[in-house]
């Protein structure tokens, strides 16, 4: 995904051995699954995945080292409709999550270039989005227009925001909390 060992983001990856790491994002798998599905499916093709992501973060109030990402992509979106489509898909997910107040903001990503972020009125990032064609598509042997790969929502981040909580940790998968309750109360 263009992040080589000289890039600062490389320091966030949990390496298991020289060739294996815990995945920091779902995008590589979405590319891989999409490439296979495109052999049999017609466009537009829509794929989503919900799964764990791992990043070495400093663990502030809105960051976890293991979090749950919802990532989605739509292949074959007409080029002129991409921004509107990103907004429609963003609205769909946030309404389903019970979140009403947010805005879309232009953002530049190290991996995907220009895209749209979804942020709360206080400036908390709820999701990042991107669109293609993109130079990375070649490496996955995919051509055409798309929206979404890297359209990532952190589900614990959404919960923290919706519940107006001070920190993300009570929403994480952890041995100290289950369903938001502390397990280590004496
Ligand atoms: P941030 O700027 O908040 O660190 P990011 O831009 O590095 O996030 P992305 O790669 O865009 O994160 O990930 C997509 C979404 O996943 C974010 O918008 C956020 O909702 C969520 N997310 C990212 N990192 C974390 C984390 N460490 N803990 C919880 N959720 C996260
Ligand atoms: Mg982001």
XYZ file of N, CA, C and O and ligand atoms in Angstrom:
776
model
N 0.836 -1.216 0.000
C 0.000 0.000 0.000
C 0.871 1.266 0.000
O 0.457 2.278 0.538
N 2.029 1.205 -0.592
C 3.010 2.299 -0.754
C 3.769 2.683 0.527
O 4.629 3.545 0.487
N 3.441 2.062 1.658
C 4.145 2.413 2.894
C 5.373 1.504 3.011
O 5.255 0.339 3.401
N 6.547 2.036 2.676
C 7.752 1.208 2.791
C 8.400 1.441 4.160
O 7.876 2.179 4.986
N 9.565 0.801 4.376
C 10.110 0.874 5.739
C 10.755 2.217 6.077
O 11.247 2.412 7.184
N 10.726 3.155 5.110
C 11.235 4.491 5.450
C 10.087 5.439 5.850
O 10.326 6.537 6.315
N 8.837 4.998 5.630
C 7.684 5.875 5.909
C 7.335 5.831 7.402
O 7.349 4.752 8.007
N 7.008 6.984 7.996
C 6.688 6.991 9.429
C 5.526 6.064 9.801
O 5.523 5.477 10.894
N 4.557 5.855 8.883
C 3.425 4.977 9.222
C 3.872 3.527 9.431
O 3.193 2.749 10.097
N 5.033 3.183 8.852
C 5.537 1.817 9.013
C 5.766 1.469 10.488
O 5.623 0.318 10.904
N 6.085 2.476 11.274
C 6.343 2.248 12.699
C 5.071 1.863 13.449
O 5.126 1.399 14.583
N 3.893 2.043 12.803
C 2.633 1.681 13.477
C 2.257 0.212 13.273
O 1.293 -0.265 13.858
N 3.025 -0.497 12.404
C 2.639 -1.871 12.065
C 3.176 -2.854 13.110
O 4.330 -2.776 13.507
N 2.318 -3.791 13.548
C 2.755 -4.864 14.449
C 3.307 -6.008 13.601
O 2.546 -6.771 13.009
N 4.626 -6.125 13.502
C 5.231 -7.206 12.720
C 5.308 -8.472 13.556
O 5.745 -8.436 14.709
N 4.874 -9.589 12.966
C 4.936 -10.878 13.648
C 6.256 -11.557 13.284
O 6.957 -12.087 14.130
N 6.577 -11.556 11.988
C 7.912 -11.938 11.543
C 8.206 -11.105 10.299
O 7.453 -10.180 10.002
N 9.243 -11.449 9.552
C 9.643 -10.558 8.450
C 8.588 -10.391 7.369
O 8.527 -9.387 6.694
N 7.732 -11.425 7.215
C 6.750 -11.364 6.135
C 5.321 -11.211 6.635
O 4.394 -11.103 5.836
N 5.108 -11.279 7.919
C 3.745 -11.324 8.444
C 3.507 -10.179 9.410
O 4.339 -9.905 10.269
N 2.347 -9.540 9.259
C 2.000 -8.489 10.232
C 0.516 -8.577 10.572
O -0.259 -9.215 9.855
N 0.133 -7.967 11.701
C -1.282 -7.828 12.023
C -1.800 -6.680 11.172
O -1.165 -5.626 11.093
N -2.945 -6.845 10.536
C -3.306 -5.851 9.531
C -3.726 -4.516 10.155
O -4.549 -4.467 11.061
N -3.130 -3.425 9.658
C -3.499 -2.109 10.167
C -4.730 -1.539 9.458
O -5.317 -0.562 9.915
N -5.113 -2.140 8.321
C -6.258 -1.637 7.554
C -6.874 -2.789 6.771
O -6.235 -3.823 6.590
N -8.118 -2.605 6.296
C -8.784 -3.682 5.576
C -8.647 -3.549 4.058
O -9.006 -4.453 3.316
N -8.139 -2.407 3.600
C -8.132 -2.125 2.163
C -7.461 -3.216 1.316
O -7.994 -3.577 0.260
N -6.306 -3.784 1.726
C -5.696 -4.799 0.866
C -6.629 -5.988 0.619
O -6.723 -6.498 -0.499
N -7.364 -6.392 1.649
C -8.275 -7.527 1.469
C -9.459 -7.156 0.575
O -9.930 -7.958 -0.229
N -9.947 -5.910 0.703
C -11.056 -5.473 -0.159
C -10.637 -5.488 -1.625
O -11.412 -5.869 -2.501
N -9.400 -5.068 -1.886
C -8.889 -5.125 -3.262
C -8.882 -6.572 -3.741
O -9.333 -6.887 -4.834
N -8.344 -7.450 -2.900
C -8.170 -8.839 -3.293
C -9.513 -9.525 -3.554
O -9.720 -10.173 -4.580
N -10.464 -9.320 -2.630
C -11.790 -9.918 -2.780
C -12.485 -9.344 -4.018
O -13.112 -10.072 -4.797
N -12.352 -8.033 -4.221
C -13.025 -7.388 -5.347
C -12.509 -7.934 -6.676
O -13.274 -8.179 -7.605
N -11.178 -8.109 -6.753
C -10.587 -8.606 -7.997
C -11.209 -9.961 -8.363
O -11.575 -10.203 -9.498
N -11.385 -10.816 -7.354
C -11.979 -12.135 -7.625
C -13.451 -12.013 -8.014
O -13.922 -12.653 -8.942
N -14.188 -11.150 -7.270
C -15.626 -11.022 -7.545
C -15.901 -10.416 -8.917
O -16.875 -10.757 -9.567
N -15.001 -9.528 -9.351
C -15.232 -8.854 -10.630
C -15.199 -9.813 -11.817
O -15.682 -9.494 -12.884
N -14.625 -10.988 -11.594
C -14.621 -11.978 -12.684
C -16.029 -12.506 -12.925
O -16.344 -12.976 -14.002
N -16.881 -12.443 -11.918
C -18.224 -13.025 -12.071
C -19.353 -12.020 -11.849
O -20.480 -12.251 -12.258
N -19.063 -10.885 -11.196
C -20.140 -9.954 -10.841
C -20.173 -8.778 -11.804
O -19.153 -8.386 -12.358
N -21.383 -8.205 -11.981
C -21.510 -7.016 -12.830
C -21.301 -5.769 -11.981
O -21.563 -5.766 -10.782
N -20.886 -4.665 -12.660
C -20.770 -3.383 -11.970
C -22.139 -2.712 -11.935
O -22.927 -2.924 -12.846
N -22.456 -1.879 -10.979
C -21.622 -1.581 -9.824
C -21.551 -2.769 -8.853
O -22.535 -3.457 -8.651
N -20.358 -2.940 -8.301
C -20.118 -4.007 -7.329
C -19.835 -3.355 -5.980
O -19.012 -2.445 -5.894
N -20.550 -3.784 -4.972
C -20.356 -3.188 -3.638
C -19.897 -4.270 -2.660
O -20.515 -5.331 -2.594
N -18.813 -3.976 -1.943
C -18.249 -4.936 -0.996
C -18.004 -4.216 0.324
O -17.540 -3.073 0.326
N -18.352 -4.864 1.443
C -17.945 -4.288 2.723
C -17.319 -5.375 3.586
O -17.536 -6.562 3.365
N -16.539 -4.933 4.553
C -15.943 -5.863 5.504
C -15.902 -5.206 6.876
O -15.680 -3.992 6.980
N -16.164 -6.002 7.889
C -15.980 -5.518 9.262
C -14.920 -6.409 9.891
O -15.058 -7.637 9.853
N -13.855 -5.819 10.416
C -12.813 -6.664 10.988
C -11.881 -5.885 11.883
O -11.912 -4.651 11.934
N -11.047 -6.637 12.586
C -10.110 -6.022 13.528
C -8.930 -5.398 12.783
O -8.463 -5.935 11.780
N -8.472 -4.248 13.269
C -7.252 -3.612 12.773
C -6.348 -3.330 13.965
O -6.831 -3.099 15.077
N -5.065 -3.344 13.703
C -4.076 -3.188 14.779
C -3.085 -2.095 14.393
O -2.520 -2.138 13.302
N -2.904 -1.127 15.255
C -1.907 -0.080 14.988
C -1.216 0.291 16.290
O -1.870 0.449 17.321
N 0.106 0.441 16.191
C 0.828 0.936 17.373
C 0.560 2.421 17.474
O 1.125 3.208 16.726
N -0.338 2.792 18.353
C -0.710 4.198 18.538
C -0.293 4.616 19.937
O -0.012 3.775 20.787
N -0.325 5.907 20.175
C 0.037 6.350 21.516
C -1.132 6.174 22.500
O -1.006 6.465 23.679
N -2.296 5.624 22.004
C -3.438 5.338 22.870
C -3.954 6.564 23.595
O -4.020 6.595 24.811
N -4.300 7.599 22.847
C -4.975 8.750 23.435
C -6.425 8.419 23.726
O -6.830 7.270 23.647
N -7.243 9.429 23.996
C -8.629 9.156 24.374
C -9.465 8.619 23.210
O -10.495 7.990 23.431
N -9.007 8.815 21.960
C -9.808 8.306 20.844
C -9.064 7.288 19.979
O -9.462 7.013 18.856
N -7.971 6.731 20.505
C -7.209 5.716 19.767
C -7.038 4.437 20.576
O -6.689 4.495 21.744
N -7.238 3.300 19.911
C -6.972 1.987 20.495
C -5.883 1.313 19.669
O -5.703 1.648 18.496
N -5.215 0.337 20.266
C -4.224 -0.419 19.483
C -4.896 -1.521 18.672
O -4.376 -1.956 17.668
N -6.039 -2.007 19.152
C -6.845 -2.941 18.376
C -8.238 -2.339 18.274
O -8.858 -2.043 19.297
N -8.713 -2.099 17.075
C -10.053 -1.545 16.920
C -10.781 -2.240 15.782
O -10.189 -3.044 15.056
N -12.070 -1.955 15.656
C -12.898 -2.652 14.676
C -13.267 -1.688 13.568
O -13.835 -0.633 13.829
N -12.911 -2.058 12.360
C -13.120 -1.173 11.218
C -14.257 -1.698 10.350
O -14.345 -2.887 10.085
N -15.128 -0.782 9.927
C -16.050 -1.076 8.824
C -15.469 -0.380 7.603
O -15.232 0.835 7.642
N -15.181 -1.137 6.560
C -14.616 -0.547 5.354
C -15.452 -0.994 4.167
O -15.920 -2.127 4.132
N -15.676 -0.094 3.225
C -16.518 -0.468 2.085
C -15.999 0.156 0.801
O -15.261 1.136 0.814
N -16.422 -0.459 -0.302
C -16.032 0.049 -1.621
C -17.174 -0.185 -2.596
O -17.916 -1.158 -2.463
N -17.330 0.743 -3.509
C -18.269 0.560 -4.627
C -17.468 0.736 -5.912
O -16.897 1.808 -6.146
N -17.403 -0.288 -6.722
C -16.692 -0.242 -8.004
C -17.683 0.118 -9.094
O -18.816 -0.349 -9.091
N -17.216 0.974 -10.039
C -18.060 1.310 -11.180
C -18.919 2.542 -10.964
O -19.839 2.793 -11.731
N -18.637 3.335 -9.920
C -19.371 4.586 -9.731
C -18.990 5.548 -10.857
O -17.790 5.755 -11.094
N -19.987 6.165 -11.566
C -19.599 7.129 -12.609
C -18.718 8.235 -12.019
O -18.998 8.724 -10.908
N -17.687 8.626 -12.757
C -16.678 9.555 -12.235
C -17.302 10.829 -11.658
O -16.938 11.278 -10.575
N -18.267 11.390 -12.386
C -18.844 12.672 -11.963
C -19.705 12.536 -10.705
O -20.042 13.531 -10.069
N -20.049 11.299 -10.338
C -20.954 11.103 -9.188
C -20.230 10.690 -7.919
O -20.859 10.403 -6.891
N -18.889 10.634 -7.986
C -18.168 10.009 -6.871
C -18.353 10.736 -5.542
O -18.590 10.103 -4.510
N -18.259 12.079 -5.562
C -18.378 12.820 -4.297
C -19.786 12.654 -3.705
O -19.943 12.374 -2.505
N -20.808 12.780 -4.556
C -22.184 12.608 -4.071
C -22.391 11.212 -3.500
O -23.067 11.020 -2.493
N -21.778 10.238 -4.160
C -21.951 8.849 -3.719
C -21.266 8.611 -2.370
O -21.799 7.927 -1.502
N -20.066 9.210 -2.208
C -19.378 9.098 -0.915
C -20.262 9.664 0.189
O -20.368 9.088 1.279
N -20.903 10.791 -0.099
C -21.760 11.415 0.921
C -22.982 10.541 1.208
O -23.357 10.362 2.369
N -23.560 9.973 0.171
C -24.744 9.119 0.385
C -24.374 7.902 1.235
O -25.091 7.539 2.173
N -23.229 7.275 0.909
C -22.816 6.086 1.666
C -22.449 6.453 3.099
O -22.768 5.731 4.044
N -21.798 7.596 3.268
C -21.459 8.069 4.625
C -22.716 8.311 5.444
O -22.805 7.889 6.604
N -23.709 8.972 4.835
C -24.972 9.234 5.532
C -25.632 7.915 5.957
O -26.144 7.787 7.067
N -25.584 6.955 5.048
C -26.228 5.662 5.319
C -25.635 4.996 6.564
O -26.357 4.550 7.457
N -24.307 4.966 6.622
C -23.653 4.289 7.755
C -23.890 5.074 9.051
O -24.232 4.500 10.094
N -23.744 6.383 8.983
C -23.873 7.157 10.228
C -25.312 7.174 10.732
O -25.553 7.139 11.941
N -26.283 7.180 9.811
C -27.673 7.092 10.268
C -27.929 5.745 10.925
O -28.577 5.662 11.962
N -27.399 4.684 10.331
C -27.565 3.350 10.928
C -26.931 3.300 12.312
O -27.408 2.593 13.203
N -25.860 4.060 12.514
C -25.174 4.073 13.812
C -25.835 5.050 14.791
O -25.396 5.161 15.935
N -26.861 5.759 14.340
C -27.562 6.686 15.238
C -26.820 7.990 15.453
O -26.941 8.624 16.499
N -26.013 8.400 14.458
C -25.245 9.646 14.576
C -25.810 10.676 13.600
O -25.930 10.402 12.404
N -26.183 11.839 14.143
C -26.828 12.849 13.292
C -25.928 14.025 12.932
O -26.053 14.603 11.863
N -25.022 14.410 13.859
C -24.317 15.652 13.530
C -22.849 15.398 13.162
O -22.070 14.882 13.965
N -22.526 15.725 11.932
C -21.184 15.514 11.381
C -21.079 16.327 10.100
O -22.083 16.804 9.571
N -19.846 16.488 9.629
C -19.674 17.181 8.347
C -18.613 16.466 7.509
O -17.778 15.713 8.045
N -18.669 16.719 6.202
C -17.667 16.167 5.286
C -16.609 17.231 5.061
O -16.926 18.399 4.902
N -15.345 16.800 5.054
C -14.235 17.745 4.920
C -13.222 17.192 3.927
O -12.899 16.003 3.984
N -12.701 18.040 3.059
C -11.640 17.591 2.148
C -10.398 17.236 2.958
O -10.038 17.960 3.871
N -9.754 16.107 2.617
C -8.590 15.674 3.398
C -7.582 15.014 2.462
O -7.939 14.420 1.458
N -6.308 15.116 2.804
C -5.271 14.459 2.001
C -4.702 13.284 2.794
O -4.315 13.444 3.951
N -4.686 12.096 2.188
C -4.146 10.916 2.881
C -2.810 10.514 2.261
O -2.624 10.627 1.042
N -1.894 10.022 3.123
C -0.568 9.611 2.635
C -0.703 8.495 1.603
O 0.104 8.389 0.678
N -1.704 7.653 1.744
C -1.842 6.513 0.847
C -2.739 6.855 -0.342
O -2.432 6.540 -1.480
N -3.839 7.521 -0.090
C -4.858 7.678 -1.131
C -4.978 9.047 -1.766
O -5.844 9.244 -2.620
N -4.182 10.004 -1.351
C -4.315 11.325 -1.959
C -5.573 12.018 -1.461
O -5.978 11.825 -0.316
N -6.201 12.786 -2.356
C -7.338 13.596 -1.902
C -8.604 12.768 -1.741
O -8.953 11.973 -2.596
N -9.271 12.995 -0.625
C -10.543 12.316 -0.366
C -11.387 13.177 0.557
O -11.112 14.366 0.736
N -12.394 12.565 1.131
C -13.268 13.287 2.066
C -13.164 12.614 3.421
O -13.175 11.389 3.496
N -13.062 13.383 4.466
C -13.174 12.837 5.812
C -14.551 13.177 6.362
O -15.162 14.158 5.947
N -15.012 12.385 7.306
C -16.236 12.734 8.033
C -15.810 13.093 9.454
O -15.112 12.304 10.109
N -16.158 14.280 9.897
C -15.720 14.733 11.224
C -16.913 15.247 12.026
O -17.907 15.703 11.480
N -16.773 15.145 13.346
C -17.809 15.659 14.245
C -17.675 17.177 14.321
O -16.634 17.733 13.930
N -18.680 17.864 14.853
C -18.572 19.327 14.986
C -17.369 19.738 15.837
O -16.792 20.792 15.630
N -16.933 18.865 16.758
C -15.758 19.183 17.606
C -14.453 18.855 16.895
O -13.373 19.071 17.437
N -14.527 18.274 15.689
C -13.308 17.978 14.929
C -12.798 16.560 15.096
O -11.697 16.244 14.646
N -13.558 15.665 15.752
C -13.144 14.266 15.888
C -13.372 13.544 14.560
O -14.468 13.591 14.005
N -12.316 12.861 14.056
C -12.479 12.131 12.788
C -13.312 10.874 13.014
O -12.980 10.047 13.866
N -14.391 10.730 12.249
C -15.256 9.547 12.367
C -14.955 8.553 11.252
O -15.092 7.341 11.440
N -14.554 9.059 10.081
C -14.252 8.182 8.946
C -13.400 8.917 7.931
O -13.381 10.148 7.891
N -12.681 8.127 7.123
C -11.914 8.668 6.001
C -12.369 7.974 4.739
O -12.607 6.764 4.753
N -12.464 8.712 3.657
C -12.916 8.117 2.406
C -11.929 8.441 1.281
O -11.106 9.332 1.426
N -12.030 7.706 0.202
C -11.158 7.988 -0.942
C -11.873 7.583 -2.219
O -12.983 7.048 -2.172
N -11.247 7.850 -3.352
C -11.886 7.475 -4.620
C -10.828 7.175 -5.687
O -9.672 7.564 -5.561
N -11.276 6.464 -6.721
C -10.345 6.105 -7.777
C -10.972 6.319 -9.138
O -12.136 6.667 -9.201
N -10.244 6.164 -10.241
C -8.995 5.407 -10.323
C -7.845 6.026 -9.538
O -7.770 7.233 -9.369
N -6.962 5.124 -9.057
C -5.825 5.522 -8.233
C -4.605 4.716 -8.690
O -4.761 3.554 -9.101
N -3.393 5.311 -8.630
C -2.200 4.585 -9.096
C -2.025 3.209 -8.449
O -1.494 2.282 -9.057
N -2.507 3.037 -7.212
C -2.355 1.740 -6.546
C -3.170 0.625 -7.208
O -2.846 -0.552 -7.061
N -4.228 1.008 -7.942
C -5.119 -0.005 -8.527
C -4.350 -0.975 -9.433
O -4.658 -2.171 -9.481
N -3.351 -0.438 -10.164
C -2.562 -1.258 -11.082
C -1.955 -2.466 -10.381
O -1.951 -3.570 -10.900
N -1.428 -2.214 -9.194
C -0.742 -3.282 -8.461
C -1.714 -4.419 -8.128
O -1.298 -5.554 -7.915
N -3.024 -4.088 -8.041
C -4.040 -5.114 -7.724
C -4.744 -5.581 -8.997
O -5.736 -6.299 -8.924
N -4.242 -5.106 -10.160
C -4.803 -5.503 -11.464
C -6.279 -5.159 -11.570
O -7.114 -5.958 -11.997
N -6.604 -3.930 -11.158
C -7.976 -3.452 -11.215
C -7.987 -2.125 -11.959
O -7.085 -1.301 -11.784
N -8.997 -1.957 -12.841
C -9.122 -0.662 -13.523
C -10.548 -0.143 -13.336
O -11.435 -0.895 -12.967
N -10.728 1.155 -13.590
C -12.076 1.731 -13.538
C -12.243 2.701 -12.385
O -11.304 2.969 -11.636
N -13.457 3.227 -12.284
C -13.727 4.226 -11.240
C -14.312 3.541 -10.013
O -14.976 2.513 -10.105
N -14.064 4.146 -8.875
C -14.603 3.584 -7.636
C -14.684 4.658 -6.551
O -14.050 5.705 -6.652
N -15.463 4.367 -5.554
C -15.431 5.180 -4.331
C -15.292 4.236 -3.159
O -15.804 3.128 -3.185
N -14.555 4.637 -2.178
C -14.656 3.948 -0.909
C -13.456 3.232 -0.354
O -13.216 3.355 0.821
N -12.697 2.466 -1.135
C -11.611 1.693 -0.506
C -10.903 2.644 0.450
O -10.575 3.759 0.072
N -10.718 2.223 1.642
C -10.228 3.179 2.632
C -11.372 4.009 3.180
O -11.130 4.961 3.916
N -12.648 3.660 2.826
C -13.800 4.323 3.441
C -13.983 3.649 4.787
O -14.799 2.758 4.954
N -13.143 4.058 5.710
C -13.059 3.333 6.975
C -13.752 4.074 8.102
O -13.527 5.266 8.291
N -14.593 3.336 8.814
C -15.207 3.854 10.038
C -14.683 3.018 11.194
O -14.761 1.784 11.146
N -14.186 3.651 12.241
C -13.828 2.913 13.451
C -15.088 2.771 14.299
O -15.664 3.767 14.720
N -15.520 1.518 14.486
C -16.820 1.341 15.150
C -16.783 1.792 16.612
O -17.747 2.375 17.123
N -15.659 1.568 17.306
C -15.556 2.036 18.698
C -15.563 3.572 18.731
O -16.120 4.181 19.645
N -14.955 4.183 17.707
C -14.919 5.653 17.619
C -16.351 6.194 17.460
O -16.730 7.189 18.068
N -17.152 5.511 16.621
C -18.543 5.941 16.419
C -19.332 5.820 17.723
O -20.115 6.709 18.082
N -19.110 4.707 18.437
C -19.832 4.503 19.705
C -19.457 5.565 20.729
O -20.322 6.133 21.398
N -18.161 5.815 20.834
C -17.676 6.821 21.790
C -18.352 8.162 21.519
O -18.820 8.843 22.426
N -18.432 8.514 20.250
C -19.015 9.797 19.884
C -20.522 9.803 20.136
O -21.074 10.734 20.717
N -21.190 8.724 19.703
C -22.647 8.683 19.874
C -23.040 8.728 21.356
O -24.012 9.363 21.741
N -22.249 8.048 22.196
C -22.563 7.990 23.631
C -22.008 9.184 24.396
O -22.090 9.234 25.615
N -21.396 10.121 23.679
C -20.794 11.316 24.293
C -19.844 10.930 25.433
O -19.824 11.558 26.502
N -19.071 9.874 25.221
C -18.152 9.386 26.254
C -16.854 10.186 26.232
O -16.483 10.761 25.203
N -16.166 10.188 27.348
C -14.899 10.918 27.451
C -13.754 10.189 26.749
O -12.811 10.812 26.297
N -13.850 8.853 26.702
C -12.752 8.088 26.096
C -13.288 6.871 25.352
O -14.426 6.437 25.554
N -12.418 6.315 24.502
C -12.825 5.201 23.636
C -12.692 3.849 24.337
O -13.278 2.862 23.936
N -11.925 3.818 25.442
C -11.498 2.534 25.988
C -12.628 1.650 26.492
O -12.560 0.432 26.385
N -13.698 2.257 27.001
C -14.784 1.400 27.488
C -15.524 0.705 26.353
O -16.327 -0.203 26.592
N -15.243 1.096 25.096
C -15.902 0.447 23.955
C -14.986 -0.563 23.270
O -15.344 -1.138 22.250
N -13.787 -0.773 23.835
C -12.826 -1.651 23.154
C -13.005 -3.103 23.572
O -13.591 -3.399 24.605
N -12.496 -4.010 22.710
C -12.424 -5.416 23.092
C -11.280 -5.492 24.085
O -10.150 -5.204 23.722
N -11.539 -5.845 25.306
C -10.417 -5.865 26.243
C -10.738 -6.778 27.413
O -11.889 -7.147 27.632
N -9.735 -7.133 28.162
C -10.001 -7.985 29.314
C -10.445 -7.157 30.508
O -10.881 -7.695 31.511
N -10.354 -5.846 30.416
C -10.765 -5.015 31.549
C -12.230 -4.586 31.436
O -12.858 -4.275 32.438
N -12.779 -4.594 30.208
C -14.160 -4.153 30.001
C -14.932 -5.180 29.178
O -14.409 -5.739 28.233
N -16.183 -5.422 29.535
C -17.065 -6.239 28.712
C -18.373 -5.476 28.560
O -18.993 -5.081 29.560
N -18.797 -5.260 27.333
C -20.013 -4.486 27.061
C -20.014 -3.162 27.829
O -21.047 -2.727 28.347
N -18.901 -2.556 27.934
C -18.814 -1.244 28.558
C -18.691 -1.271 30.071
O -18.521 -0.233 30.710
N -18.761 -2.487 30.683
C -18.671 -2.553 32.157
C -17.279 -3.017 32.571
O -16.684 -3.891 31.927
N -16.770 -2.453 33.660
C -15.451 -2.890 34.151
C -15.550 -4.295 34.730
O -16.480 -4.609 35.450
N -14.592 -5.152 34.379
C -14.618 -6.517 34.887
C -13.748 -6.689 36.136
O -13.832 -7.693 36.806
N -12.927 -5.695 36.406
C -11.976 -5.854 37.514
C -12.404 -5.084 38.763
O -11.578 -4.632 39.531
N -13.750 -4.935 38.945
C -14.225 -4.264 40.157
C -14.105 -5.230 41.321
O -14.505 -6.392 41.218
N -13.545 -4.766 42.438
C -13.354 -5.684 43.585
C -14.582 -5.680 44.472
O -15.262 -4.690 44.584
P -6.775 9.408 13.224
O -6.403 10.642 12.406
O -7.963 9.609 14.113
O -5.606 8.780 13.912
P -6.487 7.918 10.806
O -6.740 8.966 9.759
O -5.104 7.507 11.106
O -7.254 8.337 12.167
P -7.765 5.999 9.089
O -6.653 5.158 8.575
O -8.357 7.047 8.218
O -7.343 6.615 10.490
O -8.873 4.988 9.640
C -10.269 5.101 9.366
C -11.067 5.272 10.632
O -10.748 4.262 11.604
C -10.829 6.583 11.368
O -11.589 7.618 10.784
C -11.316 6.243 12.764
O -12.753 6.241 12.834
C -10.856 4.801 12.912
N -9.562 4.677 13.583
C -8.329 4.886 13.061
N -7.356 4.623 13.961
C -8.001 4.238 15.090
C -7.550 3.808 16.380
N -6.257 3.723 16.679
N -8.481 3.488 17.319
C -9.809 3.553 17.017
N -10.298 3.914 15.822
C -9.415 4.265 14.859
Mg -8.146 9.156 8.349
